[in-house]
Coordinates of C-alpha atoms in Angstrom, one line a residue:
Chain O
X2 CA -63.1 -39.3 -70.3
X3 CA -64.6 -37.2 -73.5
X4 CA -62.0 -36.9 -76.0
X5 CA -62.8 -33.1 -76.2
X6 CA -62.0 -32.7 -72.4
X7 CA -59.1 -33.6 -73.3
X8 CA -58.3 -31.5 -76.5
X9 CA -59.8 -28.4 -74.5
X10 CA -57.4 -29.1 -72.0
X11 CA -54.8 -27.7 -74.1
X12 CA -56.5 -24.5 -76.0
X13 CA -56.0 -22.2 -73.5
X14 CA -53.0 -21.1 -72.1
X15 CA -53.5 -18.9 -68.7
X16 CA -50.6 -17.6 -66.7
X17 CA -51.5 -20.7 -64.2
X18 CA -51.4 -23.6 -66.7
X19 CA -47.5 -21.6 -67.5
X20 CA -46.9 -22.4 -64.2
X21 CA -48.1 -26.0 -64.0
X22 CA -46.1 -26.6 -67.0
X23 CA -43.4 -25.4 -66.1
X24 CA -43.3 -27.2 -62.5
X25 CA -44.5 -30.7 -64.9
X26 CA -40.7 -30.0 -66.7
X27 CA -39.5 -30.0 -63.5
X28 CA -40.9 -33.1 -62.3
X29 CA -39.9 -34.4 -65.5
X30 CA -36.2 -33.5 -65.3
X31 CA -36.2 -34.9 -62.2
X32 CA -37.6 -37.9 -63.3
X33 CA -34.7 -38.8 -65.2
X34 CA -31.7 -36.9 -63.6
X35 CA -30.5 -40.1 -62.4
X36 CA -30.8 -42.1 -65.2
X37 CA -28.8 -39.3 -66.6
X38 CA -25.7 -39.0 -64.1
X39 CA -25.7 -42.8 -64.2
X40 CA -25.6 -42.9 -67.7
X41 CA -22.3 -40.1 -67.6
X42 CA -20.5 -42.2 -65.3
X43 CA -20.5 -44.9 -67.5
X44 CA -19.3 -43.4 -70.3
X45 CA -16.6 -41.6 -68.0
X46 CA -15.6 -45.2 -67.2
X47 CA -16.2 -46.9 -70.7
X48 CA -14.2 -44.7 -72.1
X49 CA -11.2 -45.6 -70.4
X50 CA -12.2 -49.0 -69.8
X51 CA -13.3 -50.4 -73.6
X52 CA -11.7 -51.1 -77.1
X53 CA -12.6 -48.8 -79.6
X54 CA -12.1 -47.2 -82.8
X55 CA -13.8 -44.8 -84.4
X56 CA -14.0 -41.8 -86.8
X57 CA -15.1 -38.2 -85.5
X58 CA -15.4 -34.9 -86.5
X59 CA -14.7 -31.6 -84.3
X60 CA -16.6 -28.0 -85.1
X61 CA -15.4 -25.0 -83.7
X62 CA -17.2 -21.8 -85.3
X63 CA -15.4 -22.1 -88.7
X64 CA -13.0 -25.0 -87.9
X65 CA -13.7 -28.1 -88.8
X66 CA -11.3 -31.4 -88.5
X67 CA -11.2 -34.8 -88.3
X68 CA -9.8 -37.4 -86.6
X69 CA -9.4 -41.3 -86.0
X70 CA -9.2 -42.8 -82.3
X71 CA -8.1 -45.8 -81.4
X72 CA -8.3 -46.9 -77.9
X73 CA -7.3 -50.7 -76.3
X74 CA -7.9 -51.1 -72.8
X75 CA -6.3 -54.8 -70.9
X76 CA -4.3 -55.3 -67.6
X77 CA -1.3 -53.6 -68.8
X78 CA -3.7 -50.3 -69.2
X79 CA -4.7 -48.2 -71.6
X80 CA -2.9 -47.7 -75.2
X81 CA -4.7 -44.5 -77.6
X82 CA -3.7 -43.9 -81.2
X83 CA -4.7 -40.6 -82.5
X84 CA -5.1 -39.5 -86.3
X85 CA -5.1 -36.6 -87.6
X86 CA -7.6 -37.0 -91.4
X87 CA -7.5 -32.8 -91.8
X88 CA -4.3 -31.2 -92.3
X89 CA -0.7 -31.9 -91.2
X90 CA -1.1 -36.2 -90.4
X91 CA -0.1 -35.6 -86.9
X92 CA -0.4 -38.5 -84.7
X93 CA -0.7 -39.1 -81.1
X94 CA 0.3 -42.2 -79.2
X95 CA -0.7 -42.9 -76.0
X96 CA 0.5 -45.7 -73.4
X97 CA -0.7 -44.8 -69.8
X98 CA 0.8 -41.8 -68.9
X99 CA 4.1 -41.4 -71.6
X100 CA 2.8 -39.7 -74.7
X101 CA 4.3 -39.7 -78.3
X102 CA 3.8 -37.3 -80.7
X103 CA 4.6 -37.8 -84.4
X104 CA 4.6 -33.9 -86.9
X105 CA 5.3 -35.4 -90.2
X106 CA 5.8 -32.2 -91.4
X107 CA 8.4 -31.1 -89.2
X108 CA 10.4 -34.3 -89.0
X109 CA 9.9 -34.2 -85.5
X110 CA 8.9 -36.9 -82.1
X111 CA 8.2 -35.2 -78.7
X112 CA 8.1 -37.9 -76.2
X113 CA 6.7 -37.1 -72.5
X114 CA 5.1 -38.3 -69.7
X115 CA 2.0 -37.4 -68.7
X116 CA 0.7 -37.3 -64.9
X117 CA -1.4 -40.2 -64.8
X118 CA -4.3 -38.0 -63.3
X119 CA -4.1 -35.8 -66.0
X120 CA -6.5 -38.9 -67.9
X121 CA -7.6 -40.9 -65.3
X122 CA -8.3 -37.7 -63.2
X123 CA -9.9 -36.1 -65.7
X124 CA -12.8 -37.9 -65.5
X125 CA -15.6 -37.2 -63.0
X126 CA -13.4 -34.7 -60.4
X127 CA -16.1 -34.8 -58.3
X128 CA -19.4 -37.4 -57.0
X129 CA -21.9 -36.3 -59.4
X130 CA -24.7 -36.3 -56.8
X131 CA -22.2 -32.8 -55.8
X132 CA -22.3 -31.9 -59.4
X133 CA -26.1 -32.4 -59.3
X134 CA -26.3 -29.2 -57.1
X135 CA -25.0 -27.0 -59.7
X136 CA -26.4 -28.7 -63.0
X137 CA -29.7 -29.9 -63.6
X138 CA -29.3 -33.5 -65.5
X139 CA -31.8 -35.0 -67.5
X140 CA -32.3 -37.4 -70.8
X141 CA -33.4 -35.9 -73.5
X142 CA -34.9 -38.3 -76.2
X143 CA -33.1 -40.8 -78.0
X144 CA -31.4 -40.6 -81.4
X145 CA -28.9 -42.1 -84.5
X146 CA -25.4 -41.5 -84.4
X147 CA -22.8 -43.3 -86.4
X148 CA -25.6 -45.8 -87.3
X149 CA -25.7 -46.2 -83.0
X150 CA -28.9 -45.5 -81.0
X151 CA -27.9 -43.2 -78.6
X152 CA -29.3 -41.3 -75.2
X153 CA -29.2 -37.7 -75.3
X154 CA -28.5 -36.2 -72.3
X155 CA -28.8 -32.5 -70.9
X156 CA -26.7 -31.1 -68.6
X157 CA -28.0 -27.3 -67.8
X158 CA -26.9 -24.9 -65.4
X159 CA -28.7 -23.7 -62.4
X160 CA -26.6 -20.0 -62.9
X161 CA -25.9 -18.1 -65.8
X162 CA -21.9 -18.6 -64.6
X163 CA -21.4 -21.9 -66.8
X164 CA -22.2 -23.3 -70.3
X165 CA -24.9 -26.2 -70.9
X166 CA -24.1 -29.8 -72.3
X167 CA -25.7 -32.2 -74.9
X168 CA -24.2 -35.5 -74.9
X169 CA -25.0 -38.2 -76.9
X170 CA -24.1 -41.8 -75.4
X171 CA -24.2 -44.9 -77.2
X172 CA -27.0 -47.2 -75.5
X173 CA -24.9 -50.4 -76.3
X174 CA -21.2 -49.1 -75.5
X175 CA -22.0 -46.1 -73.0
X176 CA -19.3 -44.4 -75.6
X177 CA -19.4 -40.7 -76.7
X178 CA -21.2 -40.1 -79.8
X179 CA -21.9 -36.7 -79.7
X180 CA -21.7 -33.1 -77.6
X181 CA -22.4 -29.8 -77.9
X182 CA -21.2 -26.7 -75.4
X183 CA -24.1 -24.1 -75.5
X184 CA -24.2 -20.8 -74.3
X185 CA -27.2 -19.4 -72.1
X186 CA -28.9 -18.3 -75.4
X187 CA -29.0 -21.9 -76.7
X188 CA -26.1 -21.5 -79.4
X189 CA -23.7 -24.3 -80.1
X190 CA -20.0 -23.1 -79.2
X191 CA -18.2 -26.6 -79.9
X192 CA -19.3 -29.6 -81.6
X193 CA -17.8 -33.4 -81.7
X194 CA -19.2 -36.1 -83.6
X195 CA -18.4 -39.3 -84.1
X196 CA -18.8 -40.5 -87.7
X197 CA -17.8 -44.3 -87.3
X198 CA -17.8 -46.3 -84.3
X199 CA -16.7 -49.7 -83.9
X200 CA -16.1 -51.7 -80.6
X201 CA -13.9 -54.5 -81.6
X202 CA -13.5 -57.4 -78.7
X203 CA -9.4 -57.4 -79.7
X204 CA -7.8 -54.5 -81.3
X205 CA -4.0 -55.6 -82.5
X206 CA -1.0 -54.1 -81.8
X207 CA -0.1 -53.3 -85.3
X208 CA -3.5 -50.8 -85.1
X209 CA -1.9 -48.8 -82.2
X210 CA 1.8 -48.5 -83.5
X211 CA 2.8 -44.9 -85.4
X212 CA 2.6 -44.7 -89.3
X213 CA 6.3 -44.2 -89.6
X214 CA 9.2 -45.4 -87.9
X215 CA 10.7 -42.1 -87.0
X216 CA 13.6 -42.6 -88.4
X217 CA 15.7 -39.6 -89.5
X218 CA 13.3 -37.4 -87.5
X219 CA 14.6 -35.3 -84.7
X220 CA 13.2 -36.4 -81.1
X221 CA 12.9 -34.3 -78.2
X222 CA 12.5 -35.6 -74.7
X223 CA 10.7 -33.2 -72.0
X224 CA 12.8 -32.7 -68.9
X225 CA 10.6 -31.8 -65.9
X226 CA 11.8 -28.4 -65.1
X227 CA 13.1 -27.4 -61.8
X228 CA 11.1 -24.4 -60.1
X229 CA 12.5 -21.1 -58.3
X230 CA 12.0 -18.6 -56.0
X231 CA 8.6 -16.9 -57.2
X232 CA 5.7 -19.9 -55.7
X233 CA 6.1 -18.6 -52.6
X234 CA 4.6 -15.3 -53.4
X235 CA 0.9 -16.0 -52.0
X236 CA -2.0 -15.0 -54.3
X237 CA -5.9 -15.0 -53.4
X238 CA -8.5 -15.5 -55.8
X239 CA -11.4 -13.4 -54.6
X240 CA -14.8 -14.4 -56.2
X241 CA -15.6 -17.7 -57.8
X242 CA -18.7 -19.2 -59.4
X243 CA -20.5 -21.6 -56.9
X244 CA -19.3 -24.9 -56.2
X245 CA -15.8 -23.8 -57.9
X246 CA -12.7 -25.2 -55.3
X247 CA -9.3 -25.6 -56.4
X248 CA -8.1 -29.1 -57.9
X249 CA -4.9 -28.4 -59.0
X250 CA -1.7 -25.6 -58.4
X251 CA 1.3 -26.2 -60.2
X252 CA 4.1 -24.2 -61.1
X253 CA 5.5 -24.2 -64.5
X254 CA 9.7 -22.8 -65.1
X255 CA 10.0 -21.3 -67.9
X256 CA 13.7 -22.8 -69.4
X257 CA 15.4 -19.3 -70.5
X258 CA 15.2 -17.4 -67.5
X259 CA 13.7 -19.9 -64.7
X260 CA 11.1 -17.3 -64.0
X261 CA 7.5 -19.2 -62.6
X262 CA 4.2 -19.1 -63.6
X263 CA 1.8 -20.1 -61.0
X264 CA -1.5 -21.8 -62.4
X265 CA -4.0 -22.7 -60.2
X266 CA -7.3 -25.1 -61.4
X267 CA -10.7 -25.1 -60.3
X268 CA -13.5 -26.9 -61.3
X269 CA -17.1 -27.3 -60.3
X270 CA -16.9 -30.7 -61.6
X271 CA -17.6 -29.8 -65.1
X272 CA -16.8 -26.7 -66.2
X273 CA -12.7 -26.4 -65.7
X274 CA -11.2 -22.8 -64.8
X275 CA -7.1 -22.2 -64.8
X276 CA -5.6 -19.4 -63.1
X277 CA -1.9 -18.1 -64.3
X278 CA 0.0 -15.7 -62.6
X279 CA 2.9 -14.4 -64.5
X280 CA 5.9 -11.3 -63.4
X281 CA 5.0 -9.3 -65.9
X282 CA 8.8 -7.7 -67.3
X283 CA 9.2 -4.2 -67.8
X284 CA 9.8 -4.5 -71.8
X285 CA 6.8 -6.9 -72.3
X286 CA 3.8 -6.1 -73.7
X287 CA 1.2 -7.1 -71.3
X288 CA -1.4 -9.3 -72.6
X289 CA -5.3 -7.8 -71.5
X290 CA -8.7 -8.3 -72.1
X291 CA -11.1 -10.9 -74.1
X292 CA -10.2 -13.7 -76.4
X293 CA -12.3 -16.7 -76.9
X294 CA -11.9 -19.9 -78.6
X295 CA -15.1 -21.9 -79.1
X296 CA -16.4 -22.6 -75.9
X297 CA -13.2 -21.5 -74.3
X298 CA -13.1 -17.5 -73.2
X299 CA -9.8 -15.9 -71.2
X300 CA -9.3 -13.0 -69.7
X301 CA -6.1 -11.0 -69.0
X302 CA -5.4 -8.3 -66.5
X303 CA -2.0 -6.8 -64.5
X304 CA -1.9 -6.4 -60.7
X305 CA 0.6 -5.3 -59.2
X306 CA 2.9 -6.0 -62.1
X307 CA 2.0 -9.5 -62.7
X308 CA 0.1 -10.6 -65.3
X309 CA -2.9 -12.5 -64.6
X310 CA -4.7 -14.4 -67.1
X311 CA -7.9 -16.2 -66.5
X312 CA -8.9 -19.2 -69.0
X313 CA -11.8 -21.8 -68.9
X314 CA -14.9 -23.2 -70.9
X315 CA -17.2 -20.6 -69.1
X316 CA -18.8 -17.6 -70.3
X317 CA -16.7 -14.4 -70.8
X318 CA -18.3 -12.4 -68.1
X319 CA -17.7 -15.3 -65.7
X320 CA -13.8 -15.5 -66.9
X321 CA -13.3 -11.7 -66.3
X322 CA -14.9 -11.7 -62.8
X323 CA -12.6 -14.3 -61.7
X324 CA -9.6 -12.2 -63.2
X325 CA -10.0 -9.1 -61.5
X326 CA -10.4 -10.7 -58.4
X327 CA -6.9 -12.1 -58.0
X328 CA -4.8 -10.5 -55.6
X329 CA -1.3 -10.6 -53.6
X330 CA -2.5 -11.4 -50.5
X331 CA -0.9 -9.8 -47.5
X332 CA 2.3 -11.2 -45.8
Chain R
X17 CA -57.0 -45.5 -63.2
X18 CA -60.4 -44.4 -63.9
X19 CA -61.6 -41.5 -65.3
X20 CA -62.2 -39.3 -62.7
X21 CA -58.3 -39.2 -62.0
X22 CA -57.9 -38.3 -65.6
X23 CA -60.5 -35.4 -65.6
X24 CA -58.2 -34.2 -62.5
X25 CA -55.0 -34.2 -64.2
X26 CA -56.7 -32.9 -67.9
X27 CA -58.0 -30.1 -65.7
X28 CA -54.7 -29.7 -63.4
X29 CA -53.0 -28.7 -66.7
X30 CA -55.7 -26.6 -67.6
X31 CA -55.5 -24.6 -64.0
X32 CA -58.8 -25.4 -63.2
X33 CA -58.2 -27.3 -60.0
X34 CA -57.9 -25.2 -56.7
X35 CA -54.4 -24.9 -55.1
X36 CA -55.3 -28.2 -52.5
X37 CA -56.7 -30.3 -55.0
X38 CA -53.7 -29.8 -57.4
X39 CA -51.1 -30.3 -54.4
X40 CA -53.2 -33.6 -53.6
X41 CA -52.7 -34.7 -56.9
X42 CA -48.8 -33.5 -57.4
X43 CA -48.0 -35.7 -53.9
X44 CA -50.1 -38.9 -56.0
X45 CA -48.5 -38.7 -59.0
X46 CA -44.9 -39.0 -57.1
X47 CA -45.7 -42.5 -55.9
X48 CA -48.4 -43.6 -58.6
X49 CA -46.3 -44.3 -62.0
X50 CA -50.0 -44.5 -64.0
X51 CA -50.5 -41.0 -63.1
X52 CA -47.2 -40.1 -63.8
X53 CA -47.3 -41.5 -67.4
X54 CA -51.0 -39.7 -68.1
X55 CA -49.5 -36.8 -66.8
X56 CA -46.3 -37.3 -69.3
X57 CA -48.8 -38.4 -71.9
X58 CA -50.7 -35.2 -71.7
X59 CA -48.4 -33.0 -71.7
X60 CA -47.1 -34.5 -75.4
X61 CA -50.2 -34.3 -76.8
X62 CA -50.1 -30.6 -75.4
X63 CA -46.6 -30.0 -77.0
X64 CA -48.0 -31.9 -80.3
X65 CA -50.8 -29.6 -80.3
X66 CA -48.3 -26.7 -79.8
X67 CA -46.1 -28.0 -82.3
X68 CA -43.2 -27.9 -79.9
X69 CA -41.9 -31.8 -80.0
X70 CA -38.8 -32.3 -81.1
X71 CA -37.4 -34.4 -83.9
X72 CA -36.9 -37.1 -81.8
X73 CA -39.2 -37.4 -79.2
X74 CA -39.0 -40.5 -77.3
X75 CA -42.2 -40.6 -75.0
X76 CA -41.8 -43.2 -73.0
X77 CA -37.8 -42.5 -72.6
X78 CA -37.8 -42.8 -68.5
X79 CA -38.6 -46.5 -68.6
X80 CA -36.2 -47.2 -71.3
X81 CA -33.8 -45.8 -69.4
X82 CA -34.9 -47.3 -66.3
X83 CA -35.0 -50.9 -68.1
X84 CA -31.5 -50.2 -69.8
X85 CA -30.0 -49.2 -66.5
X86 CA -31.8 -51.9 -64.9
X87 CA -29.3 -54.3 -65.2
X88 CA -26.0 -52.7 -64.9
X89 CA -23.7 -52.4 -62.1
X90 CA -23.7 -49.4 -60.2
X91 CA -20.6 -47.0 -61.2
X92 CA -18.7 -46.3 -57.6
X93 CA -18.2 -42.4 -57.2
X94 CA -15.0 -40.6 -58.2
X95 CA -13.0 -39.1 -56.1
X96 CA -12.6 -35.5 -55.5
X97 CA -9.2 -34.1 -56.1
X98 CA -7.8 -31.6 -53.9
X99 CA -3.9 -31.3 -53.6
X100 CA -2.6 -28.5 -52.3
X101 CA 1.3 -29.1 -52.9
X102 CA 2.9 -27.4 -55.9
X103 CA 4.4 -29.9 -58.3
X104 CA 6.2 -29.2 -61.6
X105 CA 4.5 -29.1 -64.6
X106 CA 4.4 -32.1 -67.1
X107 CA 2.8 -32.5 -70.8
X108 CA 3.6 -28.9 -71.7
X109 CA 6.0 -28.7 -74.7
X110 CA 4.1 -32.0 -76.4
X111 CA 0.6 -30.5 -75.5
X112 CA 1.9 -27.1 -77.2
X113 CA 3.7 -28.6 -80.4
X114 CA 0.1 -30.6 -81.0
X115 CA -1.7 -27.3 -80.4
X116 CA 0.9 -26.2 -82.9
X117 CA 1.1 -23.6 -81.3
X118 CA 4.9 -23.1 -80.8
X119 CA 6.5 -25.0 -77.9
X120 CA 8.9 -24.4 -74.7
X121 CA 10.7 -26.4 -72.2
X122 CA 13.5 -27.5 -74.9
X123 CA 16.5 -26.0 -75.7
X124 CA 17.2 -23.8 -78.7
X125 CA 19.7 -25.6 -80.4
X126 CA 17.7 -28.8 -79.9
X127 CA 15.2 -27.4 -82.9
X128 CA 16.3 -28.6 -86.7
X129 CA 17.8 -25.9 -88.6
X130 CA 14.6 -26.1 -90.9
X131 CA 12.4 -25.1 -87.9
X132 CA 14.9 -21.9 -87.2
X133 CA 12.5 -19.2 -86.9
X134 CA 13.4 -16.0 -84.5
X135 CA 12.3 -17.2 -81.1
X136 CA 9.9 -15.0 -79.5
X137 CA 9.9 -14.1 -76.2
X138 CA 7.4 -12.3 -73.8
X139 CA 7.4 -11.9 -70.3
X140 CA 8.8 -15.0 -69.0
X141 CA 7.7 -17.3 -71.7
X142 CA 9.8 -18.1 -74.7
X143 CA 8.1 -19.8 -77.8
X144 CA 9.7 -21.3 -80.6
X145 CA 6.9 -21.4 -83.3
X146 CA 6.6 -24.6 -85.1
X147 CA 6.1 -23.6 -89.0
X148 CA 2.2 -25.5 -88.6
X149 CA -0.7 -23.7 -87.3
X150 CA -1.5 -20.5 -85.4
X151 CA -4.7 -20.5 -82.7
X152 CA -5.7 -17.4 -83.9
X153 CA -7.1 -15.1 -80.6
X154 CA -9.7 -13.3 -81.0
X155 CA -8.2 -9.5 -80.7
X156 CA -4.7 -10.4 -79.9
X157 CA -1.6 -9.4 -81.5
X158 CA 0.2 -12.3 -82.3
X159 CA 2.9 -12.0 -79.5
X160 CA -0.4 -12.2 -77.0
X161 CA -1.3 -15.2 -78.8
X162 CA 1.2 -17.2 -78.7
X163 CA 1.0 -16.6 -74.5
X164 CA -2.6 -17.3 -74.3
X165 CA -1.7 -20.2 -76.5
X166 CA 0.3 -21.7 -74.0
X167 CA -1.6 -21.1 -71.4
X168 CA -4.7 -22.9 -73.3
X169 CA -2.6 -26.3 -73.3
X170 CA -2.0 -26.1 -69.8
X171 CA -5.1 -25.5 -69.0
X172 CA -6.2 -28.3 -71.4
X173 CA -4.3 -31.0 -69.5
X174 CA -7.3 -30.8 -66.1
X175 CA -10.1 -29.9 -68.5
X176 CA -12.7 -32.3 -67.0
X177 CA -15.9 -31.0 -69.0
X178 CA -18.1 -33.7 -70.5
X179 CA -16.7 -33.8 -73.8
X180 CA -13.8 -35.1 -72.2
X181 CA -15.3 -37.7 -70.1
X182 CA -15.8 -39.5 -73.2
X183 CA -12.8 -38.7 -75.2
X184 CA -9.3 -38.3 -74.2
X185 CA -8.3 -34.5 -73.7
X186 CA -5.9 -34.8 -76.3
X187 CA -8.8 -34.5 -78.8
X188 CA -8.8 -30.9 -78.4
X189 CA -5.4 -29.4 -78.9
X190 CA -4.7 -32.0 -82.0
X191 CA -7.8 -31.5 -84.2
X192 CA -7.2 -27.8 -84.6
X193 CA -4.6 -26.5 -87.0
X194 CA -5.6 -25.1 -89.7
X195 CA -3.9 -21.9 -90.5
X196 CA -1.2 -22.6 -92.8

């Protein structure tokens, strides 16, 4: 073939070669979609599963913090050590599912136990060939983070209901180096970064035990609250995004007057969605409207005197849709 | 592959080949990995041309991937969680003091004497403000806030987006405190 064939091939570009391009990206997401969601799933398990300590960085609009993780996974589970390096030196340590948290500032230990699925369920909720139907998956390129090569993975929405994901995955550990939540225009909403990664083969005790003894400091213990009357009241949510079905309901007493708030949790695999349904009382002020928090939008509304509040890493429009769709259903 | 298949895919991209002539082609390229690589190839230099690569590029990135995977053990499928029963909530008040956010779920006279602040109650909820850091809500009064606040680390607890497939949820509601 004449090398000018081949450089004419490209001068031109007619509504058909659009086309053809655009089915070749299609192709070529496919191509790698399942080099992508295998990838995902073993970073979902190395996660859990490895040794590790590293440095990272989190970006929210104007916020920026840091923080160190340790994590040691052997038979007896997982222990986590989490330092904050920006502002109060809060620390968070984790074994299985009872967590400890150290404020320095405030003198203060809050020890509770976390539902074990809260961590372990947290990761993939759902087969990611079922995810596949909502998100297209693909790998990116490659790139340096943390002095690691890493894959970069997209994960991009099929509907304009849910955010987009870059993920960065370190080719050696399968850990997280990197993500980004983007809106449909292409703008970054969160950011994490890991600046220093190291994946040490033993990672002493000494590493995962708290700064300070605790001593002197107040502790508080978390008593799992009993529930009343209200979770009976049945409530329907009317309209969700595609592939959204409940994961979770729960019901959460409030100590001074034992009234409920219902909270229901969907998720399309990804993208999470929580559902609270509140008595609204007569002197409060109810809460309605927008809010957003990085990648995180709510959205408040009353019905029939309850206040319903609407809260997940989705966009706005998709937050508010869900709202006003929740209703009493009838006896 | 010779150079008659080249000219085919060179002029496929250019939309010179008739509709059954480019669908042949398509259906070859799915089982013919040479023609799939040209047709990759191609469509770099096209981008290169364009000036559309990225920073990065990484042109033959499906058979690293492929080699890279090659050897690893297939990851079985997670289970789907569905559970329908109610069941008391867990991880609130420590979620909410590292949102610092304020907390619930302890008693009032459980709080050191240098944390007393008026308590603030609305609707159902009743906060005790830790003397750290406010999530500031875009819009809110502050009484709204501190509701949407606690309804954030909540929600936090069954966030399963990607970012937390690689890093404990946790991450999240420690990292940001920054109003003094």
């Amino acid at each position: 073939m004449k090398p000018s064939r081949e450089i004419g091939a490209f001068r031109s570009l007619a509504p058909c070669f659009l086309i053809l391009t655009l089915s070749a990206t299609l192709v070529s997401a496919a191509d790698t979609s399942g080099q992508a969601r295998a990838i995902l799933a073993k970073m979902a398990k190395a996660t859990r599963a490895n040794n590790y300590d590293g440095t990272f960085v989190s970006i929210r609009g104007a916020d920026t913090a840091s923080m160190r993780i340790i994590h040691k996974a052997d038979s007896r589970g997982e222990h986590e050590r989490l330092i904050a390096l920006t502002g109060t030196a809060k620390e968070v340590i984790r074994r299985n599912d009872e967590v400890i948290c150290i404020f320095p500032n405030e003198r203060s230990v809050m020890v509770e136990k976390t539902p074990q699925q809260a961590f372990f369920g947290t990761a993939w909720s759902q087969p990611i060939e079922q995810v596949a139907v909502l998100y297209d998956f693909s790998v990116l390129g490659g790139d340096r983070i943390a002095g690691r090569p890493a894959w970069v993975l997209g994960i991009q929405p099929k509907d304009a209901d849910r955010y987009s994901y870059r993920l960065w995955v370190d080719t050696s550990s399968s850990l997280l180096l990197k993500s980004q939540v983007l809106d449909g225009g292409g703008s970054i909403l969160e950011q994490l970064l890991f600046t220093a990664l190291e994946t040490p083969a033993v990672i002493p005790e000494s590493a995962l035990q708290a700064s300070i003894s605790g001593e002197g400091y107040t502790w508080y213990r978390n008593e799992t609250p009993q529930a009343s009357g209200e979770r009976n009241a049945r409530w329907e949510v009317g309209w969700l995004p595609r592939g959204f079905a409940m994961t979770e309901q729960q019901m959460h007493d409030m100590p001074k007057d034992k009234k409920a708030v219902k909270h229901k949790v969907f998720s399309d695999g990804l993208a999470t969605v929580s559902v609270f349904i509140e008595k609204n009382k007569e002197q409060a002020v109810p809460v309605q409207g927008y809010s957003a928090f990085g990648a995180l939008n709510t959205y408040s509304t009353l019905a029939d005197g309850y206040q319903i509040t609407v809260v997940g890493e989705v966009p706005a429009a998709t937050v508010r849709q869900i709202a006003v769709s929740v209703s009493a259903a009838a006896p | 592959m010779g150079s008659e298949r080249r000219e085919q895919i060179s002029a496929l991209l250019d939309g010179e080949l008739s509709e059954r002539e480019a669908g042949q082609l398509l259906i070859e390229m799915r089982t013919d990995p040479d023609l799939t690589s040209a047709w990759s190839r191609y469509h770099l230099m096209g981008d290169a041309l364009c000036q559309r690569l990225p920073d990065t590029a990484c042109p033959d990135i499906s058979r690293r991937v492929s080699l890279a995977l090659e050897h690893e053990p297939a990851c079985p499928p997670m289970r789907f969680r569905l559970q329908s029963r109610w069941k008391p909530a867990a991880g609130v008040a420590v979620a909410a003091a590292l949102a610092g956010v304020g907390f619930f779920g302890l008693n009032r006279n459980q709080l050191p004497e240098q944390e007393a602040q008026p308590a603030t109650t609305i609707g159902s909820v009743e906060f005790r403000p830790l003397p750290i850091a406010t999530v500031k809500w875009n819009g809110q009064p502050v009484d709204a806030s501190s509701r949407l606040s606690a309804y954030i680390v909540n929600h936090q607890q069954f966030n399963s987006s990607p970012q937390t497939q690689g890093l404990t949820p946790y991450f999240r509601v420690v990292t940001h405190e920054t109003q003094p």
